Amino acid sequence: MFDHLIYRPPFEASSVLLEVTRGCSHNRCSFCTMYRDGSFGRCSPEYIEEQLRYYSQYEPDAERVFLENGDPFCLDADSLVEIADQVHTALKNVGTISMYASVRNIKDKSDEDLRRIREAGINEMNIGLESGLDEALQMMNKGYTSDEALRELCRLKDAGFDWFGNVIFGCAGEGKGLINAEKTAQLLNRTQPSLIFTGTIHAEEGCPLYEDMRSGAFTEPTVGGYLDEEERFLELLLMEDCIYFGLHPSNICVMQGYLPEDKEELLSELGRRRERLESKLGLRPLRGGEGAVHF
Ligand code: SF4
């Protein structure tokens, strides 16, 4: 379908991927290389129609659509409503329209905008929240504070959207893992995502964090530090109904479960991982592609 790289969350593997923007409107997060060599732009209605014609032929029963690319929720309300109408006209069984979004994109919209977008059938947001600690948000250049994230995520929830939150362990650097865990859990407890997607901080060549890690300006935690951070995070999480999606290869302990029911089992799994890695707790993880941890 596409002649260029498209990013999507792993759980959108079976979704219709509909490209409505190119690149990311922010493109300044310190750890991100996804869209560094491309500029941001909106796809034309004709191109969107062309994709939908293809999908209506080959995926006519599709129930889930994921809008591309980095933060399509930056589009104005009129554009998003128009795209939702195009989707529902082409694919009659679609019940979920989701996309990557940022706290900044919500802030740009009025309550009335959010209500119209939700009524048009866009109902889920995948948000790279990363942390609830201001120091870490600033270091990652996310472009919002934890207070702003709390306010905007509450507005999103009040408008009837589900949201999935990405969290990055280690993003506050060595020695700050526990406070990062506490602040992030507090924020999530107040905003109740339907899914938490965890990973650990890593950087590839071409982004500011890569240079900071090389120069020593930023030091990631040790293996033991990561496990301490995730343990504190899980202990403090008070989710009502949430998937804990910890399957990213950059995690020290790759695991998943449902919260609240699997909380003790997830903590036990962390404990077992700690025992198995006893000789490596003081070391930094060795990384491969996408930050995959090798032992
Ligand atoms: S908002 Fe997402 S896609 Fe854009 S720079 Fe940040 S991490 Fe990358």
Tab-separated table of C-alpha atoms and ligand atoms in Angstrom:
chain	number	residue	atom	x	y	z
A	1	MET	CA	0.000	0.000	0.000
A	2	PHE	CA	2.798	2.447	0.880
A	3	ASP	CA	6.143	3.101	-0.782
A	4	HIS	CA	7.597	4.613	2.410
A	5	LEU	CA	7.972	3.677	6.064
A	6	ILE	CA	4.788	3.769	8.150
A	7	TYR	CA	4.765	3.447	11.945
A	8	ARG	CA	1.943	1.911	13.949
A	9	PRO	CA	1.542	0.420	17.430
A	10	PRO	CA	1.939	-3.393	17.521
A	11	PHE	CA	-1.690	-3.921	18.452
A	12	GLU	CA	-2.791	-2.180	15.225
A	13	ALA	CA	-1.285	-4.961	13.091
A	14	SER	CA	-4.700	-5.953	11.724
A	15	SER	CA	-6.121	-2.448	11.402
A	16	VAL	CA	-6.632	-0.515	8.203
A	17	LEU	CA	-3.774	2.031	8.106
A	18	LEU	CA	-4.991	5.231	6.491
A	19	GLU	CA	-2.397	7.888	5.768
A	20	VAL	CA	-3.876	11.342	6.355
A	21	THR	CA	-0.708	13.257	7.289
A	22	ARG	CA	3.012	12.979	6.552
A	23	GLY	CA	5.573	13.222	9.339
A	24	CYS	CA	4.928	14.750	12.758
A	25	SER	CA	3.863	18.341	13.452
A	26	HIS	CA	6.193	18.494	16.493
A	27	ASN	CA	9.174	16.398	15.363
A	28	ARG	CA	11.306	17.620	18.254
A	29	CYS	CA	11.197	14.902	20.934
A	30	SER	CA	14.785	14.336	21.989
A	31	PHE	CA	14.703	10.533	21.597
A	32	CYS	CA	12.770	10.283	18.320
A	33	THR	CA	14.219	9.643	14.870
A	34	MET	CA	11.000	8.524	13.203
A	35	TYR	CA	10.384	11.543	10.982
A	36	ARG	CA	13.678	13.452	11.183
A	37	ASP	CA	14.242	13.515	7.430
A	38	GLY	CA	10.734	14.416	6.352
A	39	SER	CA	8.649	17.524	6.725
A	40	PHE	CA	5.124	17.596	8.064
A	41	GLY	CA	2.171	17.853	5.685
A	42	ARG	CA	-1.466	17.009	5.257
A	43	CYS	CA	-2.490	14.392	2.677
A	44	SER	CA	-4.971	15.488	0.039
A	45	PRO	CA	-8.613	14.354	0.181
A	46	GLU	CA	-8.027	12.677	-3.201
A	47	TYR	CA	-5.168	10.567	-1.827
A	48	ILE	CA	-7.284	9.608	1.183
A	49	GLU	CA	-10.130	8.613	-1.178
A	50	GLU	CA	-7.709	6.566	-3.267
A	51	GLN	CA	-6.585	4.577	-0.207
A	52	LEU	CA	-10.176	4.047	0.898
A	53	ARG	CA	-11.132	2.742	-2.550
A	54	TYR	CA	-8.369	0.154	-2.186
A	55	TYR	CA	-9.476	-0.831	1.313
A	56	SER	CA	-13.151	-1.016	0.373
A	57	GLN	CA	-12.122	-3.587	-2.232
A	58	TYR	CA	-9.644	-5.623	-0.169
A	59	GLU	CA	-10.778	-5.015	3.446
A	60	PRO	CA	-14.504	-4.332	3.061
A	61	ASP	CA	-15.367	-5.719	6.523
A	62	ALA	CA	-12.688	-3.755	8.395
A	63	GLU	CA	-13.784	-2.708	11.878
A	64	ARG	CA	-10.766	-0.699	12.943
A	65	VAL	CA	-8.900	2.154	11.252
A	66	PHE	CA	-5.645	3.704	12.439
A	67	LEU	CA	-4.891	7.144	10.997
A	68	GLU	CA	-1.274	7.849	10.082
A	69	ASN	CA	1.369	9.385	10.753
A	70	GLY	CA	3.072	10.876	13.840
A	71	ASP	CA	0.184	12.980	15.210
A	72	PRO	CA	-2.815	13.247	12.847
A	73	PHE	CA	-4.825	14.685	15.739
A	74	CYS	CA	-3.045	17.982	15.008
A	75	LEU	CA	-5.531	18.423	12.130
A	76	ASP	CA	-8.395	20.800	12.819
A	77	ALA	CA	-11.811	19.507	13.829
A	78	ASP	CA	-13.379	20.102	10.397
A	79	SER	CA	-10.683	18.048	8.678
A	80	LEU	CA	-10.958	15.193	11.167
A	81	VAL	CA	-14.752	15.080	10.877
A	82	GLU	CA	-14.412	15.026	7.082
A	83	ILE	CA	-11.924	12.130	7.255
A	84	ALA	CA	-14.204	10.193	9.636
A	85	ASP	CA	-17.106	10.679	7.193
A	86	GLN	CA	-14.956	9.444	4.307
A	87	VAL	CA	-14.003	6.346	6.345
A	88	HIS	CA	-17.591	5.486	7.281
A	89	THR	CA	-18.800	5.993	3.717
A	90	ALA	CA	-16.175	3.576	2.362
A	91	LEU	CA	-16.066	1.028	5.208
A	92	LYS	CA	-19.495	0.420	6.748
A	93	ASN	CA	-18.364	-1.819	9.640
A	94	VAL	CA	-15.773	0.496	11.159
A	95	GLY	CA	-16.417	0.952	14.885
A	96	THR	CA	-13.069	2.369	15.974
A	97	ILE	CA	-10.984	5.155	14.467
A	98	SER	CA	-7.741	5.657	16.338
A	99	MET	CA	-4.474	7.544	15.781
A	100	TYR	CA	-1.326	8.825	17.431
A	101	ALA	CA	-1.967	12.091	19.246
A	102	SER	CA	-0.157	14.387	21.624
A	103	VAL	CA	-1.227	16.433	24.622
A	104	ARG	CA	-0.490	19.509	22.476
A	105	ASN	CA	-3.059	18.390	19.885
A	106	ILE	CA	-5.797	18.194	22.551
A	107	LYS	CA	-4.823	21.596	23.916
A	108	ASP	CA	-5.342	23.080	20.436
A	109	LYS	CA	-9.001	22.002	20.447
A	110	SER	CA	-12.044	23.432	22.206
A	111	ASP	CA	-14.485	21.226	24.119
A	112	GLU	CA	-16.879	21.729	21.206
A	113	ASP	CA	-14.194	20.532	18.743
A	114	LEU	CA	-13.639	17.398	20.827
A	115	ARG	CA	-17.370	16.723	21.018
A	116	ARG	CA	-17.765	17.029	17.213
A	117	ILE	CA	-14.784	14.777	16.510
A	118	ARG	CA	-16.058	12.139	18.934
A	119	GLU	CA	-19.565	12.300	17.469
A	120	ALA	CA	-18.094	11.744	14.004
A	121	GLY	CA	-16.838	8.346	15.213
A	122	ILE	CA	-13.214	9.052	16.111
A	123	ASN	CA	-13.052	7.435	19.514
A	124	GLU	CA	-9.556	6.415	20.565
A	125	MET	CA	-6.198	8.181	20.929
A	126	ASN	CA	-2.752	6.642	21.284
A	127	ILE	CA	-0.718	9.190	23.208
A	128	GLY	CA	3.033	9.258	23.783
A	129	LEU	CA	2.718	10.615	27.281
A	130	GLU	CA	6.092	9.122	28.324
A	131	SER	CA	6.206	10.520	31.890
A	132	GLY	CA	4.407	12.486	34.580
A	133	LEU	CA	7.625	14.112	35.818
A	134	ASP	CA	8.156	17.668	34.551
A	135	GLU	CA	11.936	17.383	34.573
A	136	ALA	CA	11.753	14.333	32.297
A	137	LEU	CA	9.133	15.879	30.008
A	138	GLN	CA	11.343	18.911	29.596
A	139	MET	CA	14.457	16.854	28.945
A	140	MET	CA	12.587	14.892	26.243
A	141	ASN	CA	11.291	18.168	24.767
A	142	LYS	CA	7.712	16.862	24.744
A	143	GLY	CA	6.268	20.380	24.650
A	144	TYR	CA	3.907	20.139	27.642
A	145	THR	CA	3.996	19.956	31.421
A	146	SER	CA	2.443	17.300	33.646
A	147	ASP	CA	-0.273	19.770	34.721
A	148	GLU	CA	-1.148	20.387	31.079
A	149	ALA	CA	-1.193	16.644	30.413
A	150	LEU	CA	-3.566	16.107	33.340
A	151	ARG	CA	-5.904	18.878	32.215
A	152	GLU	CA	-5.968	17.850	28.541
A	153	LEU	CA	-6.341	14.125	29.188
A	154	CYS	CA	-9.272	14.838	31.515
A	155	ARG	CA	-10.891	16.932	28.753
A	156	LEU	CA	-10.336	14.066	26.318
A	157	LYS	CA	-11.926	11.568	28.713
A	158	ASP	CA	-14.829	13.908	29.459
A	159	ALA	CA	-15.512	14.146	25.719
A	160	GLY	CA	-15.898	10.349	25.621
A	161	PHE	CA	-12.598	9.195	24.118
A	162	ASP	CA	-10.637	6.141	25.213
A	163	TRP	CA	-6.932	6.712	25.348
A	164	PHE	CA	-3.855	4.499	25.336
A	165	GLY	CA	-0.735	5.856	27.058
A	166	ASN	CA	2.907	5.212	26.229
A	167	VAL	CA	5.312	5.297	29.158
A	168	ILE	CA	9.124	5.309	28.957
A	169	PHE	CA	10.996	3.930	31.953
A	170	GLY	CA	14.398	5.488	32.530
A	171	CYS	CA	13.498	8.741	30.772
A	172	ALA	CA	14.372	10.786	33.856
A	173	GLY	CA	17.867	9.312	33.885
A	174	GLU	CA	19.874	7.380	36.443
A	175	GLY	CA	18.851	7.956	40.046
A	176	LYS	CA	15.457	9.471	39.150
A	177	GLY	CA	13.582	6.272	38.399
A	178	LEU	CA	11.501	6.124	41.571
A	179	ILE	CA	10.290	9.723	41.395
A	180	ASN	CA	9.542	9.212	37.684
A	181	ALA	CA	7.532	6.093	38.540
A	182	GLU	CA	5.592	7.916	41.258
A	183	LYS	CA	4.709	10.984	39.193
A	184	THR	CA	3.780	8.920	36.128
A	185	ALA	CA	1.582	6.521	38.128
A	186	GLN	CA	-0.152	9.498	39.784
A	187	LEU	CA	-0.951	11.039	36.425
A	188	LEU	CA	-2.255	7.782	34.982
A	189	ASN	CA	-4.346	7.068	38.084
A	190	ARG	CA	-6.147	10.369	37.545
A	191	THR	CA	-6.640	9.915	33.807
A	192	GLN	CA	-7.334	6.151	33.539
A	193	PRO	CA	-6.016	5.002	30.137
A	194	SER	CA	-7.463	1.803	28.638
A	195	LEU	CA	-3.969	0.540	27.803
A	196	ILE	CA	-0.474	1.340	29.074
A	197	PHE	CA	2.327	0.598	26.607
A	198	THR	CA	5.673	0.497	28.382
A	199	GLY	CA	9.203	0.722	27.016
A	200	THR	CA	12.630	1.904	28.174
A	201	ILE	CA	14.618	4.918	27.050
A	202	HIS	CA	16.897	4.349	24.081
A	203	ALA	CA	18.085	6.435	21.180
A	204	GLU	CA	19.338	5.845	17.675
A	205	GLU	CA	21.831	7.990	15.826
A	206	GLY	CA	20.305	11.214	14.520
A	207	CYS	CA	18.521	12.534	17.598
A	208	PRO	CA	19.699	14.802	20.472
A	209	LEU	CA	19.386	12.093	23.102
A	210	TYR	CA	21.813	9.865	21.201
A	211	GLU	CA	24.466	12.595	21.469
A	212	ASP	CA	23.623	13.206	25.142
A	213	MET	CA	24.051	9.513	25.910
A	214	ARG	CA	27.365	9.384	24.075
A	215	SER	CA	28.704	12.502	25.788
A	216	GLY	CA	27.519	11.396	29.224
A	217	ALA	CA	25.090	14.317	29.581
A	218	PHE	CA	22.356	11.704	30.008
A	219	THR	CA	22.867	8.342	31.705
A	220	GLU	CA	20.226	5.666	31.578
A	221	PRO	CA	19.545	3.498	34.643
A	222	THR	CA	21.145	0.147	35.272
A	223	VAL	CA	19.216	-3.093	34.752
A	224	GLY	CA	18.407	-3.081	38.470
A	225	GLY	CA	17.372	0.570	38.305
A	226	TYR	CA	14.894	-0.187	35.532
A	227	LEU	CA	13.427	-3.061	37.527
A	228	ASP	CA	13.110	-0.848	40.646
A	229	GLU	CA	11.345	1.833	38.593
A	230	GLU	CA	8.844	-0.541	37.009
A	231	GLU	CA	8.173	-2.232	40.348
A	232	ARG	CA	7.364	1.102	42.030
A	233	PHE	CA	5.240	2.122	39.036
A	234	LEU	CA	3.187	-1.071	39.151
A	235	GLU	CA	2.790	-0.923	42.921
A	236	LEU	CA	1.327	2.589	42.694
A	237	LEU	CA	-0.887	2.055	39.641
A	238	LEU	CA	-4.588	2.031	40.496
A	239	MET	CA	-6.253	1.157	37.205
A	240	GLU	CA	-9.946	0.398	36.919
A	241	ASP	CA	-9.854	-1.509	33.620
A	242	CYS	CA	-6.610	-1.434	31.692
A	243	ILE	CA	-4.284	-3.582	29.595
A	244	TYR	CA	-0.670	-3.476	30.779
A	245	PHE	CA	1.192	-3.912	27.481
A	246	GLY	CA	4.843	-4.445	28.328
A	247	LEU	CA	5.879	-6.425	25.256
A	248	HIS	CA	8.249	-3.874	23.727
A	249	PRO	CA	11.677	-5.508	23.216
A	250	SER	CA	13.373	-2.612	25.024
A	251	ASN	CA	11.865	-3.736	28.331
A	252	ILE	CA	14.010	-5.569	30.863
A	253	CYS	CA	11.015	-7.691	31.767
A	254	VAL	CA	8.786	-8.384	28.765
A	255	MET	CA	5.292	-9.113	30.047
A	256	GLN	CA	1.634	-8.182	29.772
A	257	GLY	CA	-1.565	-8.522	31.767
A	258	TYR	CA	-4.798	-6.860	32.791
A	259	LEU	CA	-5.128	-4.367	35.590
A	260	PRO	CA	-6.209	-4.493	38.286
A	261	GLU	CA	-6.581	-8.306	38.341
A	262	ASP	CA	-3.026	-9.283	37.247
A	263	LYS	CA	-1.133	-6.730	39.330
A	264	GLU	CA	0.332	-9.227	41.825
A	265	GLU	CA	1.316	-11.634	39.034
A	266	LEU	CA	3.054	-8.849	37.111
A	267	LEU	CA	4.952	-7.853	40.257
A	268	SER	CA	5.907	-11.506	40.815
A	269	GLU	CA	7.176	-11.723	37.241
A	270	LEU	CA	9.364	-8.678	37.875
A	271	GLY	CA	10.704	-10.399	40.994
A	272	ARG	CA	11.518	-13.582	39.073
A	273	ARG	CA	13.268	-11.519	36.376
A	274	ARG	CA	15.324	-9.774	39.052
A	275	GLU	CA	16.471	-13.152	40.427
A	276	ARG	CA	17.426	-14.437	36.990
A	277	LEU	CA	19.425	-11.267	36.240
A	278	GLU	CA	21.085	-11.033	39.633
A	279	SER	CA	24.617	-10.863	38.217
A	280	LYS	CA	23.664	-8.074	35.788
A	281	LEU	CA	21.638	-5.728	37.962
A	282	GLY	CA	24.481	-3.180	38.174
A	283	LEU	CA	25.097	-3.100	34.404
A	284	ARG	CA	23.516	-0.940	31.694
A	285	PRO	CA	21.464	-2.888	29.168
A	286	LEU	CA	23.058	-3.835	25.844
A	287	ARG	CA	20.818	-2.608	23.023
A	288	GLY	CA	19.966	-3.759	19.542
A	289	GLY	CA	17.513	-2.429	16.974
A	290	GLU	CA	14.491	-0.568	18.432
A	291	GLY	CA	16.310	-0.607	21.762
A	292	ALA	CA	15.935	-4.382	22.112
A	293	VAL	CA	17.704	-5.551	25.264
A	294	HIS	CA	20.272	-8.367	24.943
A	295	PHE	CA	21.612	-10.338	27.879
B	1	SF4	S1	5.447	13.505	18.953
B	1	SF4	FE1	5.882	11.321	18.531
B	1	SF4	S2	6.469	11.241	16.348
B	1	SF4	FE2	6.577	13.402	16.987
B	1	SF4	S3	8.717	13.720	17.556
B	1	SF4	FE3	7.618	13.184	19.433
B	1	SF4	S4	7.805	10.924	19.627
B	1	SF4	FE4	8.374	11.500	17.494
